[in-house]
CSV table of C-alpha atoms in Angstrom, one decimal:
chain,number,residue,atom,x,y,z
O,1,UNK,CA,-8.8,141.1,14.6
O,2,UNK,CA,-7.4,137.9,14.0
O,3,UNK,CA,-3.9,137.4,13.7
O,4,UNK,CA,-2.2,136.3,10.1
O,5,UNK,CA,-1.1,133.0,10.3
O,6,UNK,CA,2.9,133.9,8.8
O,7,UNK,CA,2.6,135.9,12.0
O,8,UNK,CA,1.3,134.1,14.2
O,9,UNK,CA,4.3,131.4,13.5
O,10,UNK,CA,6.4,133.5,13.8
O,11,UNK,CA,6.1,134.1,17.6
O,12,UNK,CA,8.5,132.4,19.8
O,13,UNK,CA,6.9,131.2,22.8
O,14,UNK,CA,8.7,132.5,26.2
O,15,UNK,CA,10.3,129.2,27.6
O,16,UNK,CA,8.3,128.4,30.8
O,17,UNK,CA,10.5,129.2,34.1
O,18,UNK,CA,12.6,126.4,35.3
O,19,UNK,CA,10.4,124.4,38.0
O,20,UNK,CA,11.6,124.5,41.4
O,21,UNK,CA,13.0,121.3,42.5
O,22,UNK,CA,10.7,119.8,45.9
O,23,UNK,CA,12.9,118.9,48.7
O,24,UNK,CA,13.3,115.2,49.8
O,25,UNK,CA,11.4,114.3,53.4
O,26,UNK,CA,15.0,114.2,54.2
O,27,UNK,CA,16.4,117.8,53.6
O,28,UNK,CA,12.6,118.9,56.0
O,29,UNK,CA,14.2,116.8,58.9
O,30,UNK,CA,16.0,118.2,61.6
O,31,UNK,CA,19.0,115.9,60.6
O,32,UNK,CA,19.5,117.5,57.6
O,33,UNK,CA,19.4,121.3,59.4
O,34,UNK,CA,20.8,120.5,62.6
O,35,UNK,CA,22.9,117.7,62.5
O,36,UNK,CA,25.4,118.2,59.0
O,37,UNK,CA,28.9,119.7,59.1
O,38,UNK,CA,31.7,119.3,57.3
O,39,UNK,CA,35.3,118.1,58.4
O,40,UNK,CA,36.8,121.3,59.5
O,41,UNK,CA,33.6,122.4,61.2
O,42,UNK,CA,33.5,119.1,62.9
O,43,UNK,CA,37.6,119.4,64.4
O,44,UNK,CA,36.1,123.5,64.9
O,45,UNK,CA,33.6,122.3,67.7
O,46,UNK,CA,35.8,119.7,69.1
O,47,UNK,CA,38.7,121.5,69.8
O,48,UNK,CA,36.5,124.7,70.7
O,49,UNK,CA,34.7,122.2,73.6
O,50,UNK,CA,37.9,121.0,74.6
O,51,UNK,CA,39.5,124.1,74.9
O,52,UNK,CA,36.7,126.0,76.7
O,53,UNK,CA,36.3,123.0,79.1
O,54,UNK,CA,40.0,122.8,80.0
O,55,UNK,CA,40.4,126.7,80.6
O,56,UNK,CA,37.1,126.4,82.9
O,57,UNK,CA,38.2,122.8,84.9
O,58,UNK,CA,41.6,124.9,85.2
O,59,UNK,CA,40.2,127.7,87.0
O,60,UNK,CA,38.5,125.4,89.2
O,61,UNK,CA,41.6,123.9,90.4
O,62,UNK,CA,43.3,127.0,91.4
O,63,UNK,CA,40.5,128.5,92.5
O,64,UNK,CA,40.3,125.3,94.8
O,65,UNK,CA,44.0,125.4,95.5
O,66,UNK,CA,46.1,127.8,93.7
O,67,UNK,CA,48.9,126.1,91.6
O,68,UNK,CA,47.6,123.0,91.7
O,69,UNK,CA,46.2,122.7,88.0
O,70,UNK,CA,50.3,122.8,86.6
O,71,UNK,CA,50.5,119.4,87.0
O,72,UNK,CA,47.2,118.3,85.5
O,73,UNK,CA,47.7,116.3,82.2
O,74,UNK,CA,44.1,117.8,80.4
O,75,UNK,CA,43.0,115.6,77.9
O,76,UNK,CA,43.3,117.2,74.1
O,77,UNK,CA,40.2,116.6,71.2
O,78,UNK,CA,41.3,114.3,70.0
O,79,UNK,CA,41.6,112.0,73.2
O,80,UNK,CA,38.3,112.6,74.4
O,81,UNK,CA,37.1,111.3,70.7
O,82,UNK,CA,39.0,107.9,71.2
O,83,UNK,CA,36.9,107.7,74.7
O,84,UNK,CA,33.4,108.0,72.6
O,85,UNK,CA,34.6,105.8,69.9
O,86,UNK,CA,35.4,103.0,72.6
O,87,UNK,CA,32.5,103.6,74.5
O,88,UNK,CA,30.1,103.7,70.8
O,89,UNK,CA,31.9,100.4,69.9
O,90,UNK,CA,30.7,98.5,73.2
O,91,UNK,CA,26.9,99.7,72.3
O,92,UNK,CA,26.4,96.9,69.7
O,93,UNK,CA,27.1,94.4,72.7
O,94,UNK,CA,25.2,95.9,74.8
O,95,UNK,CA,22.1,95.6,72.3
O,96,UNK,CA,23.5,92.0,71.6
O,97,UNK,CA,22.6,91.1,75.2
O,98,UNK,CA,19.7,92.7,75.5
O,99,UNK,CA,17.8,91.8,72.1
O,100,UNK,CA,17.2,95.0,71.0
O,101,UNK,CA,17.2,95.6,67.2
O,102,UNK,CA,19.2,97.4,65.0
O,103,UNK,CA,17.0,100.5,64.9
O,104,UNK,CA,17.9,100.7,68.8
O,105,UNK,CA,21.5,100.2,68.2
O,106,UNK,CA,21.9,102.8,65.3
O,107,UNK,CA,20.2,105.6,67.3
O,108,UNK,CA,22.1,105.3,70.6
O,109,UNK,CA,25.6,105.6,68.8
O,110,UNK,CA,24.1,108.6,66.7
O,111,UNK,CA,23.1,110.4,70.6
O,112,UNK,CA,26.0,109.3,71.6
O,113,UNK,CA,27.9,111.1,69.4
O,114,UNK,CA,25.6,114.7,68.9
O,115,UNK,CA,25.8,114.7,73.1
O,116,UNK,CA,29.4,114.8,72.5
O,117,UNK,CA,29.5,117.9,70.1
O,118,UNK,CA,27.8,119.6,73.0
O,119,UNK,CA,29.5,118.6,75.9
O,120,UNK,CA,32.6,117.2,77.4
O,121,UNK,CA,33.9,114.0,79.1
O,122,UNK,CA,35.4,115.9,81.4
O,123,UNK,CA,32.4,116.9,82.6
O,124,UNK,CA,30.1,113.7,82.1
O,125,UNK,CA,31.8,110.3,81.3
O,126,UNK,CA,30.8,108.5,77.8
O,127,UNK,CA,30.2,105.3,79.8
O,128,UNK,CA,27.1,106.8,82.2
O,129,UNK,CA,26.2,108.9,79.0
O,130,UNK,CA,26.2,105.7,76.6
O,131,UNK,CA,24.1,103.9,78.7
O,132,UNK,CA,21.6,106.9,79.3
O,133,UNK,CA,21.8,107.2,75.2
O,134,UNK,CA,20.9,103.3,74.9
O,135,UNK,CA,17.8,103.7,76.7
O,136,UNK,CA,16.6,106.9,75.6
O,137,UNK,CA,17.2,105.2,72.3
O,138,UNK,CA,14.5,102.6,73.4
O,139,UNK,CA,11.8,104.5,73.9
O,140,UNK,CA,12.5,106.5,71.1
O,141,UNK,CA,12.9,103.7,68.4
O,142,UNK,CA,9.7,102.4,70.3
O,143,UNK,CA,11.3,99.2,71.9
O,144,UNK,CA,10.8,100.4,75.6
O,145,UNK,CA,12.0,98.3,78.5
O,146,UNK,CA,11.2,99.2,82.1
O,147,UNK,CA,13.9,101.0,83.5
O,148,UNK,CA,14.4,97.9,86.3
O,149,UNK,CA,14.6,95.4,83.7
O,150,UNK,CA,17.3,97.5,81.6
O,151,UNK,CA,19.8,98.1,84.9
O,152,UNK,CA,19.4,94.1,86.0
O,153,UNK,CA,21.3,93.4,82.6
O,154,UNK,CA,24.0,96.1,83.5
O,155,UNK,CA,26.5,95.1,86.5
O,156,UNK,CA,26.9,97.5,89.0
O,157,UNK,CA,23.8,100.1,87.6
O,158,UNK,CA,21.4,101.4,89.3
O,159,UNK,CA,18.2,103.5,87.6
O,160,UNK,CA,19.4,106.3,89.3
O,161,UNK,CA,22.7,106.7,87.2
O,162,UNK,CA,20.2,106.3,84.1
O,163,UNK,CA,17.2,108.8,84.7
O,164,UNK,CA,19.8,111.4,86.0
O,165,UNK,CA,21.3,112.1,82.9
O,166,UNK,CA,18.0,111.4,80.5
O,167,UNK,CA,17.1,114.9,80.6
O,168,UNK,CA,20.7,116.5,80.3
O,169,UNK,CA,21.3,113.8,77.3
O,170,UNK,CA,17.6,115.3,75.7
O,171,UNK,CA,18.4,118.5,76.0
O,172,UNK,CA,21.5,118.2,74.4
O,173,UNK,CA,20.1,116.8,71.3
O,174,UNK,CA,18.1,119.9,71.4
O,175,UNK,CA,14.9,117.3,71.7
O,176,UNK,CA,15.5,116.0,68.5
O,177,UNK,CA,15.2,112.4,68.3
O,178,UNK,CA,14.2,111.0,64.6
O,179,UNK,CA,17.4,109.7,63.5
O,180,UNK,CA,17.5,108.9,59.4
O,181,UNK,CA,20.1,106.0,59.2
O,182,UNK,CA,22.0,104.7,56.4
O,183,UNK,CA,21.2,100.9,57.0
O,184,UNK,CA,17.3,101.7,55.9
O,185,UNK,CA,18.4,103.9,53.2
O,186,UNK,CA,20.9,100.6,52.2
O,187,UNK,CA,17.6,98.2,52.1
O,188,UNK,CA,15.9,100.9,49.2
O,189,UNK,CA,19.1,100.4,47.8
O,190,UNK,CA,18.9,96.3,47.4
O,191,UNK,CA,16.0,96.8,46.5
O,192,UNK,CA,16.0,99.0,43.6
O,193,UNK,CA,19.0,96.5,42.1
O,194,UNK,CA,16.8,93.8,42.7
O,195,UNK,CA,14.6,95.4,39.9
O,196,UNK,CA,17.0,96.2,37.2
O,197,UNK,CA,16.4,94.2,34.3
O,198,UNK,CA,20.1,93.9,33.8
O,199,UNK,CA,21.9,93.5,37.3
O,200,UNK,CA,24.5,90.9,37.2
O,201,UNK,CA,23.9,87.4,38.4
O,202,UNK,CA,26.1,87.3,41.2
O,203,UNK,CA,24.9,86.0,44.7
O,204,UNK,CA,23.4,89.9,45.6
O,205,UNK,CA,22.0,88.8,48.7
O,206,UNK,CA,25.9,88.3,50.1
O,207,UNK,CA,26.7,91.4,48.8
O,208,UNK,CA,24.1,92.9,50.9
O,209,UNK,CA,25.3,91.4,53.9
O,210,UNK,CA,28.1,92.5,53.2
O,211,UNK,CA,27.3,96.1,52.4
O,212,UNK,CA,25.2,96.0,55.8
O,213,UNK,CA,28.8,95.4,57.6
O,214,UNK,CA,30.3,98.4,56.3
O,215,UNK,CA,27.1,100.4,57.2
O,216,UNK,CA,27.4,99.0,60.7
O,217,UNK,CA,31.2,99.8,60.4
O,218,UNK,CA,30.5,103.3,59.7
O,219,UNK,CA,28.9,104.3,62.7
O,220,UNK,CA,32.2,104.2,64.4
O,221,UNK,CA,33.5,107.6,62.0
O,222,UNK,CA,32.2,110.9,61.6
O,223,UNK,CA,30.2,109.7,58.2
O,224,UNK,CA,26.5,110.2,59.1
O,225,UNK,CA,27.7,113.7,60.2
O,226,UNK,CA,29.4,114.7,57.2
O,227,UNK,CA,27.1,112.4,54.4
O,228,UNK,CA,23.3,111.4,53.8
O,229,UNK,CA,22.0,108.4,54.9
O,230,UNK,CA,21.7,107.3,51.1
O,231,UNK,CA,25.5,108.5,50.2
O,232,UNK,CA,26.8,106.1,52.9
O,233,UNK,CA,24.6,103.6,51.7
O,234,UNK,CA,25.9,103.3,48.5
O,235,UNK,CA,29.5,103.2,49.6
O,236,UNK,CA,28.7,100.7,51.9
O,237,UNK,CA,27.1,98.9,48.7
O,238,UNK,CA,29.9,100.1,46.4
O,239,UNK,CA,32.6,98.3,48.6
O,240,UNK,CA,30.9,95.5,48.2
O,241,UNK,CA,30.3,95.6,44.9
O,242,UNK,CA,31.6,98.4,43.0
O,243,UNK,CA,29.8,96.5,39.7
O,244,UNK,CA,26.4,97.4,41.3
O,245,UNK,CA,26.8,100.4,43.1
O,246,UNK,CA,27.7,102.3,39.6
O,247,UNK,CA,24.9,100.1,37.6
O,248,UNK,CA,22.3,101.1,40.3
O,249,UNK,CA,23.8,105.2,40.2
O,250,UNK,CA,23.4,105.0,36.5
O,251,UNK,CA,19.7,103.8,36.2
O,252,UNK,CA,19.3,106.9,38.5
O,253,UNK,CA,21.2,109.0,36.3
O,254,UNK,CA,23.6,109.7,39.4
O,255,UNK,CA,27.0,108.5,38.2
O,256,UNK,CA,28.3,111.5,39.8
O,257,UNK,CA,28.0,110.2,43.2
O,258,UNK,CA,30.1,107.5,42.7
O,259,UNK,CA,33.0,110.4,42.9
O,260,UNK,CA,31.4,111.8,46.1
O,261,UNK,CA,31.8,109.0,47.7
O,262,UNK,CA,35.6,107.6,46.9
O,263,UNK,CA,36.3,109.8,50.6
O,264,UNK,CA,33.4,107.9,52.4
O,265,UNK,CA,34.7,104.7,51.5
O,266,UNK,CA,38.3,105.5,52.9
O,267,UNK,CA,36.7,106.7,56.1
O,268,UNK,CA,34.7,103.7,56.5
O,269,UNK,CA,37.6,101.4,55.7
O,270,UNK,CA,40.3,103.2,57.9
O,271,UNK,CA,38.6,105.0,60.6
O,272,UNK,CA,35.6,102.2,61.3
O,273,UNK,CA,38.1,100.1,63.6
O,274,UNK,CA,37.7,100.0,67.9
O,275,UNK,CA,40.1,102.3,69.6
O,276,UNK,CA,43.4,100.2,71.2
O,277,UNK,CA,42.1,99.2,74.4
O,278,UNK,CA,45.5,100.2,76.4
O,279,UNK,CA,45.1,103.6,74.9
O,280,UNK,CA,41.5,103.8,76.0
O,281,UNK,CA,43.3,102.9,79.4
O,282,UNK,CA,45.3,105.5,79.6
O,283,UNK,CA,43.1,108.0,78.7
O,284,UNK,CA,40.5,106.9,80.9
O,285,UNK,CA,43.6,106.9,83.9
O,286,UNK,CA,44.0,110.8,83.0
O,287,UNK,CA,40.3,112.0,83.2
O,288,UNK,CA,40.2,110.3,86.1
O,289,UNK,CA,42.7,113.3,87.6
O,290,UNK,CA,41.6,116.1,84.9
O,291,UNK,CA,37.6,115.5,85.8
O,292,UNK,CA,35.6,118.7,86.3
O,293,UNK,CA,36.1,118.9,90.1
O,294,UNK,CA,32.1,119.9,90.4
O,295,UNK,CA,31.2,117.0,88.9
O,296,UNK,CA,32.7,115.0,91.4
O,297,UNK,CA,30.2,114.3,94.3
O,298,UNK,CA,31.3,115.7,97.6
O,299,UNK,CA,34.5,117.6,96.3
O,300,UNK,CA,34.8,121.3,97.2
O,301,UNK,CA,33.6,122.5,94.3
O,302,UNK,CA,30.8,120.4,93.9
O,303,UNK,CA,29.7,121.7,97.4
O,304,UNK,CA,30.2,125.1,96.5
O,305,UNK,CA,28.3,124.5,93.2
O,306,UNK,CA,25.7,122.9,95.0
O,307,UNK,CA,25.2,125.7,97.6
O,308,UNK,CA,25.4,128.8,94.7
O,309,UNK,CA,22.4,126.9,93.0
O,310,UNK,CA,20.1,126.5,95.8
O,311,UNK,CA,20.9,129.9,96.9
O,312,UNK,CA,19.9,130.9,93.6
O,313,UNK,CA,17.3,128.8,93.4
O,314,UNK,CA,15.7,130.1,96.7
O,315,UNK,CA,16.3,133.6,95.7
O,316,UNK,CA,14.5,132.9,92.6
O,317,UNK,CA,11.6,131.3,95.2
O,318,UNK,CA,11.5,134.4,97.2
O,319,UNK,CA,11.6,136.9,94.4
O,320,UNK,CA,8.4,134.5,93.1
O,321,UNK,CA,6.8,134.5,96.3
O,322,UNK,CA,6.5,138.4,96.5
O,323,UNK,CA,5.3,139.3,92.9
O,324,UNK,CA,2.4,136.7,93.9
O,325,UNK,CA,1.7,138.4,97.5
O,326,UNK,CA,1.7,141.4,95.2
O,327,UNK,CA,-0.7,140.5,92.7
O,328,UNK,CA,-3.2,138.5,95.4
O,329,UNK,CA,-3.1,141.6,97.7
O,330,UNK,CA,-4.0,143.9,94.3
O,331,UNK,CA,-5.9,142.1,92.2
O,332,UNK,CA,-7.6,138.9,94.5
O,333,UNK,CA,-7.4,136.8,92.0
O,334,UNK,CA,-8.3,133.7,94.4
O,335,UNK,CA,-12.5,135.9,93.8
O,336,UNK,CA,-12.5,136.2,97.9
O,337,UNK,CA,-10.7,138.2,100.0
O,338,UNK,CA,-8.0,137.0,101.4
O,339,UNK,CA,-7.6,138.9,105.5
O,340,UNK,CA,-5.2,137.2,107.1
O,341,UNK,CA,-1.7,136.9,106.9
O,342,UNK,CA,-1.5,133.6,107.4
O,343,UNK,CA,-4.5,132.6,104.5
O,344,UNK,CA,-1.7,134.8,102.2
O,345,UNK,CA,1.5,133.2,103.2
O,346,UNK,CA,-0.9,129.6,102.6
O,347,UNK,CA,-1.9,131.0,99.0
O,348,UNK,CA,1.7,131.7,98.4
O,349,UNK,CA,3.2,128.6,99.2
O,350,UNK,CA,0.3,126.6,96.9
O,351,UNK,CA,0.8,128.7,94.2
O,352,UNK,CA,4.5,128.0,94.3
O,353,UNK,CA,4.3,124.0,94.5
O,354,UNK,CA,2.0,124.5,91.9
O,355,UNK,CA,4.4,126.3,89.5
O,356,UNK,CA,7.4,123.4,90.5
């Protein structure tokens, strides 16, 4: 029966369900998941790292020599953090003599600085890690350079104190090597104010250079591991033109952010400075003495380190080798017969150079 047409109108339609809002390429990346924290959680890690570290470097020492850690000066957090910094800040040099673009330069200080919420420089030094970074940054950014070429630019390098640490550096970033960087996300932004019917006719392309100084600055603070790639952007734009950075956040209907981002600029514009070079010194002078003793080639401890992991390693060999005498003698899985004892021990070894 049709319905009555007072009725009909009548009948509120149920209001459709609020759509779900699609995530940005960048909230997918591993960046975004693995790589975010705030402030606190940032001082949390540090001072967890440097606190773990000491306690283990101090029971080295005294296992070494009883007493002998009381008059070790550890460094604190905070000190091993002025050691990155100065080491980040020489990585734009670096890149300056070797022509390599900004893309290069961006990601190395970006490793640099996730190795460090892993690991320790008491245990590996930012300068051999910072070179490592650089080209592992190369290849990743695709601007490889043979490894023979990169160390010739380098005084006193060899390739062996790169490829050493390449795999201890990967690992530490977890494998994750896209890096989403705010001076790409700054170039969108020119761009977009290009476009505005209304932008002010000031000399924007100074502005941008400008802008791209204080996104170069930033990469010496904790910014891309606090805030986006696009927040730092536009507070890299914003202190260089506050007039655009609010007339581009309002054709996006964003004005909001320009509050977020009053703490970014501060960061960039206190914390973006080099590290005092005599206080680098210093520092550097202490680890020097505080160093993870098995880290240090030919101490005791590295010795001992040395000699626990190839007994481990050829226990792990041997416990290998039977479980494959086992299954050959069982199960033949060579399809012949195997009679000998020597043919078996052969097999054995094979299959074990194999699996290395």
């Amino acid at each position: 029966m049709p319905v009555p047409t007072e009725v009909a109108s009548s009948v509120t339609p149920e209001p459709e369900p609020p759509r779900k809002r699609q995530r940005t390429l960048y909230e997918a990346s591993t960046q975004y998941k693995n790589w975010r924290f705030s402030k606190q959680q940032l001082s949390s890690i540090r001072t967890s790292l440097n606190e773990a570290a000491v306690a283990a470097i101090r029971d080295t020492f005294e296992a070494d020599s009883p007493g002998s850690s009381s008059d070790v000066s550890f460094l604190n957090a905070d000190e091993e953090r002025l050691l990155v910094k100065f080491y980040a800040s020489k990585i734009p040099q670096l890149c300056g003599a070797c022509g390599f673009p900004e893309e290069v330069e961006a990601t190395a200080v970006s490793y640099l600085k996730r190795f460090y919420l892993k690991n320790t420089v008491m245990d590996w030094h930012p300068k051999n890690v910072m070179l490592t970074a650089l080209f592992l940054a190369t290849k990743t950014a695709n601007q490889p350079i043979p490894i023979d070429a990169y160390v010739s630019r380098i005084p006193k390098t060899s390739p062996s104190d790169i490829l050493d640490l390449e795999f201890l550096v990967a690992q530490s970033l977890g494998f994750e090597f896209t890096v989403w960087h705010p001076h790409r996300a700054l170039w969108g932004v020119w761009l977009d104010i290009q476009s505005l019917p209304d932008h002010p006719k000031e000399d924007i392309e100074e502005v941008y250079k400008t802008a791209k100084t204080h996104v170069r600055a930033s990469r010496l603070t904790d910014a891309e591991l606090i805030y986006t790639p696009s927040q730092i952007a536009l507070a890299a734009f914003s202190l260089a033109s506050p007039n655009l950075a609010s007339l581009w956040a309002h054709s996006k209907d964003s004005s909001n952010v320009l509050q977020v981002i009053e703490p970014l600029k501060q960061m960039i514009l206190q914390d973006s400075h080099p590290p005092d070079v005599e206080a680098v010194r210093d520092v550097d002078r202490r680890l020097k003495l505080c160093k993870n003793p098995e880290k240090v080639i030919g101490s005791k401890a590295y010795l001992a380190r040395k000699a626990q992991e190839e007994k481990t390693a050829a226990e792990k060999r041997a416990k290998k080798a039977e479980e494959i005498r086992k299954a050959m003698e069982e199960n033949d899985p060579f399809g012949e017969h195997i009679a000998d004892e020597k043919k078996l021990d052969e097999a054995v070894n094979e299959a074990l150079e194999d699996d290395d």
